[in-house]
Amino acid sequence: MTTVATKPRNKPATADKIARAARRLLERDGVEGVTMRRVASAVGITPMALYRHYANRDGLLNVLADGGFAELSGRLDTLRLAGAPERQLVKVLDVFLDFAFDDPRMFELMFLTKREGARRFPEDFKSGNSPTANLFARVLTQGMETGHFAKDDVWEIVFETGALLQGLVMLYLGGRVSMRPEEFRAFCHRSFRRYIDGIRS
Amino acid sequence: MTTVATKPRNKPATADKIARAARRLLERDGVEGVTMRRVASAVGITPMALYRHYANRDGLLNVLADGGFAELSGRLDTLRLAGAPERQLVKVLDVFLDFAFDDPRMFELMFLTKREGARRFPEDFKSGNSPTANLFARVLTQGMETGHFAKDDVWEIVFETGALLQGLVMLYLGGRVSMRPEEFRAFCHRSFRRYIDGIRS
DNA sequence: CGAAGAAGTATACAGTGTAAACATGACAAC
DNA sequence: GTTGTCATGTTTACACTGTATACTTCTTCG
């Protein structure tokens, strides 16, 4: 074989195929549906081959979650934020809700599942490691400077707003809310409004 | 049958021993540590014998969770609520936090785990099936009548306050908060205060 | 006594994640 | 070329999980 033009070690290729297959399984069957055997079978390899590319199942799930955060971050970047800070915050909220509605399983993995290597409060927030938290903090800070919000600990508010949103969506995705998506969105808007009214000066 | 004073079928005896053993396992190893084999071994019977007393693992976990709700309800009943509604709400918050600190695994099972038969919003709230929600709603209604809070949808506020609390505690128990318990409690107090200020008229 | 029914056991099946050993193929150095 | 190295993949196996099925054993009642 004179085969000179060999593929230059397509190591990332299979790793990518694995991630894609896992992603599809996640979307369809949820976190618990992402089993090593199913992923391997979807890719067409043996389960143990997965371990050449990912340390273990948690490692694979972490990569999936990272992809989710990247996509969410991308969506937030497309936001053209302007107008009153209150409206800006609601826009951010809507991006989160859209994401949760579009890909509930991914949202579940990202926020509602215990995972190693997740961000910690407050250090990982203040260090600017979380783009979504950064965006939120920027809007809040700006709102405080312009007098729309009472001066307070920005990071605490970022964290607790995230907690409120996470709690609401967790309950919704967990099937504990008898509302259709748009009803629930309206409810979240009211809830957010109540909260914002509290921090407005 | 002279046998009048027979043990009236001590069926509940083993069922209770099972529940107690499961409860201990839950406390020590968390929800995932409660496996049928371990529970059976702790009781001294065969795994399949558990199924004579509980439909399946989820049934057993539901009974455990019910016990947790009963205890939480009991703790709330001991509260002597008086004074300003804001202070009453904080007292209720503290009961929840105490419970979460005392028995984090149980709290996790009760609020942070997907389970069948969990309360649904709004119907199960409005119907009065949830004692804890009832208590909260009573304080809120009273606060609205006395002018401490702005008139609003009580059940919505009950639900979203629960969501906020759940989100905060979920993040804390999930190891995403670098705070010692009392630090975290103080943070929750500030967070609650911010929220209450929003609904005050 | 004899029947009934409850409680417990034994065995087995289909899953799960993953450790250990081995096979194969592509590339670099001699 | 030959050899060695390293990445990739397979095979097999282990220790778990929940639970279906069938069998035994014990208690209670007619």
PDB file of C-alpha atoms in Angstrom, chain A residues 55-145:
ATOM      1  CA  ALA A  55     -12.564   9.135  31.456  1.00  0.00           C
ATOM      2  CA  ASN A  56     -15.958   7.757  32.381  1.00  0.00           C
ATOM      3  CA  ARG A  57     -19.642   8.425  32.029  1.00  0.00           C
ATOM      4  CA  ASP A  58     -19.482  11.538  34.178  1.00  0.00           C
ATOM      5  CA  GLY A  59     -16.718  12.896  31.998  1.00  0.00           C
ATOM      6  CA  LEU A  60     -18.858  12.383  28.932  1.00  0.00           C
ATOM      7  CA  LEU A  61     -21.827  14.057  30.600  1.00  0.00           C
ATOM      8  CA  ASN A  62     -19.641  16.971  31.606  1.00  0.00           C
ATOM      9  CA  VAL A  63     -18.614  17.490  28.014  1.00  0.00           C
ATOM     10  CA  LEU A  64     -22.259  17.403  26.996  1.00  0.00           C
ATOM     11  CA  ALA A  65     -23.113  19.959  29.651  1.00  0.00           C
ATOM     12  CA  ASP A  66     -20.250  22.176  28.544  1.00  0.00           C
ATOM     13  CA  GLY A  67     -21.712  22.124  25.069  1.00  0.00           C
ATOM     14  CA  GLY A  68     -25.027  23.175  26.511  1.00  0.00           C
ATOM     15  CA  PHE A  69     -23.459  26.071  28.358  1.00  0.00           C
ATOM     16  CA  ALA A  70     -21.695  27.108  25.194  1.00  0.00           C
ATOM     17  CA  GLU A  71     -24.954  27.162  23.295  1.00  0.00           C
ATOM     18  CA  LEU A  72     -26.735  29.085  26.016  1.00  0.00           C
ATOM     19  CA  SER A  73     -23.889  31.542  26.098  1.00  0.00           C
ATOM     20  CA  GLY A  74     -24.168  31.922  22.341  1.00  0.00           C
ATOM     21  CA  ARG A  75     -27.842  32.654  22.571  1.00  0.00           C
ATOM     22  CA  LEU A  76     -27.224  35.263  25.220  1.00  0.00           C
ATOM     23  CA  ASP A  77     -24.595  36.883  23.032  1.00  0.00           C
ATOM     24  CA  THR A  78     -27.116  37.484  20.279  1.00  0.00           C
ATOM     25  CA  LEU A  79     -29.194  39.564  22.664  1.00  0.00           C
ATOM     26  CA  ARG A  80     -29.169  43.227  21.841  1.00  0.00           C
ATOM     27  CA  LEU A  81     -29.643  44.588  25.298  1.00  0.00           C
ATOM     28  CA  ALA A  82     -31.037  48.068  25.549  1.00  0.00           C
ATOM     29  CA  GLY A  83     -33.711  49.945  27.377  1.00  0.00           C
ATOM     30  CA  ALA A  84     -34.594  49.811  31.026  1.00  0.00           C
ATOM     31  CA  PRO A  85     -32.596  47.289  33.066  1.00  0.00           C
ATOM     32  CA  GLU A  86     -35.842  45.615  34.119  1.00  0.00           C
ATOM     33  CA  ARG A  87     -36.647  44.842  30.510  1.00  0.00           C
ATOM     34  CA  GLN A  88     -33.133  43.632  29.888  1.00  0.00           C
ATOM     35  CA  LEU A  89     -33.399  41.197  32.755  1.00  0.00           C
ATOM     36  CA  VAL A  90     -36.680  39.895  31.422  1.00  0.00           C
ATOM     37  CA  LYS A  91     -35.042  39.358  28.043  1.00  0.00           C
ATOM     38  CA  VAL A  92     -32.356  37.287  29.698  1.00  0.00           C
ATOM     39  CA  LEU A  93     -35.034  35.350  31.530  1.00  0.00           C
ATOM     40  CA  ASP A  94     -36.769  34.620  28.253  1.00  0.00           C
ATOM     41  CA  VAL A  95     -33.578  33.253  26.761  1.00  0.00           C
ATOM     42  CA  PHE A  96     -33.330  30.842  29.661  1.00  0.00           C
ATOM     43  CA  LEU A  97     -36.947  29.825  29.321  1.00  0.00           C
ATOM     44  CA  ASP A  98     -36.620  29.341  25.583  1.00  0.00           C
ATOM     45  CA  PHE A  99     -33.639  27.146  26.187  1.00  0.00           C
ATOM     46  CA  ALA A 100     -35.485  25.118  28.796  1.00  0.00           C
ATOM     47  CA  PHE A 101     -38.447  24.640  26.474  1.00  0.00           C
ATOM     48  CA  ASP A 102     -36.348  23.826  23.432  1.00  0.00           C
ATOM     49  CA  ASP A 103     -34.117  21.289  25.080  1.00  0.00           C
ATOM     50  CA  PRO A 104     -35.464  20.355  28.495  1.00  0.00           C
ATOM     51  CA  ARG A 105     -33.199  17.342  28.847  1.00  0.00           C
ATOM     52  CA  MET A 106     -30.125  19.437  28.293  1.00  0.00           C
ATOM     53  CA  PHE A 107     -31.366  22.048  30.726  1.00  0.00           C
ATOM     54  CA  GLU A 108     -31.931  19.282  33.222  1.00  0.00           C
ATOM     55  CA  LEU A 109     -28.404  18.028  32.782  1.00  0.00           C
ATOM     56  CA  MET A 110     -26.927  21.496  33.050  1.00  0.00           C
ATOM     57  CA  PHE A 111     -28.744  22.756  36.093  1.00  0.00           C
ATOM     58  CA  LEU A 112     -30.728  20.027  37.746  1.00  0.00           C
ATOM     59  CA  THR A 113     -28.214  17.213  37.930  1.00  0.00           C
ATOM     60  CA  LYS A 114     -25.489  16.761  40.481  1.00  0.00           C
ATOM     61  CA  ARG A 115     -22.218  17.005  38.652  1.00  0.00           C
ATOM     62  CA  GLU A 116     -18.619  17.370  39.593  1.00  0.00           C
ATOM     63  CA  GLY A 117     -16.897  20.479  38.388  1.00  0.00           C
ATOM     64  CA  ALA A 118     -19.940  22.694  38.560  1.00  0.00           C
ATOM     65  CA  ARG A 119     -19.532  26.356  39.358  1.00  0.00           C
ATOM     66  CA  ARG A 120     -19.346  27.315  43.001  1.00  0.00           C
ATOM     67  CA  PHE A 121     -20.645  30.414  44.678  1.00  0.00           C
ATOM     68  CA  PRO A 122     -19.233  32.894  45.287  1.00  0.00           C
ATOM     69  CA  GLU A 123     -15.687  32.343  44.027  1.00  0.00           C
ATOM     70  CA  ASP A 124     -16.481  31.044  40.543  1.00  0.00           C
ATOM     71  CA  PHE A 125     -18.981  33.813  40.061  1.00  0.00           C
ATOM     72  CA  LYS A 126     -16.779  36.672  41.134  1.00  0.00           C
ATOM     73  CA  SER A 127     -13.854  35.369  39.131  1.00  0.00           C
ATOM     74  CA  GLY A 128     -15.900  35.822  35.992  1.00  0.00           C
ATOM     75  CA  ASN A 129     -15.804  32.187  34.956  1.00  0.00           C
ATOM     76  CA  SER A 130     -19.493  32.062  34.189  1.00  0.00           C
ATOM     77  CA  PRO A 131     -20.485  34.073  31.117  1.00  0.00           C
ATOM     78  CA  THR A 132     -24.180  33.951  31.905  1.00  0.00           C
ATOM     79  CA  ALA A 133     -23.578  35.187  35.445  1.00  0.00           C
ATOM     80  CA  ASN A 134     -21.375  37.920  34.024  1.00  0.00           C
ATOM     81  CA  LEU A 135     -24.070  39.166  31.718  1.00  0.00           C
ATOM     82  CA  PHE A 136     -26.576  39.241  34.505  1.00  0.00           C
ATOM     83  CA  ALA A 137     -24.147  41.034  36.797  1.00  0.00           C
ATOM     84  CA  ARG A 138     -23.421  43.633  34.160  1.00  0.00           C
ATOM     85  CA  VAL A 139     -27.069  44.498  33.718  1.00  0.00           C
ATOM     86  CA  LEU A 140     -27.562  44.641  37.462  1.00  0.00           C
ATOM     87  CA  THR A 141     -24.544  46.832  38.067  1.00  0.00           C
ATOM     88  CA  GLN A 142     -25.621  49.182  35.342  1.00  0.00           C
ATOM     89  CA  GLY A 143     -29.109  49.296  36.822  1.00  0.00           C
ATOM     90  CA  MET A 144     -27.689  50.155  40.222  1.00  0.00           C
ATOM     91  CA  GLU A 145     -25.529  52.904  38.817  1.00  0.00           C
TER      92      GLU A 145
END
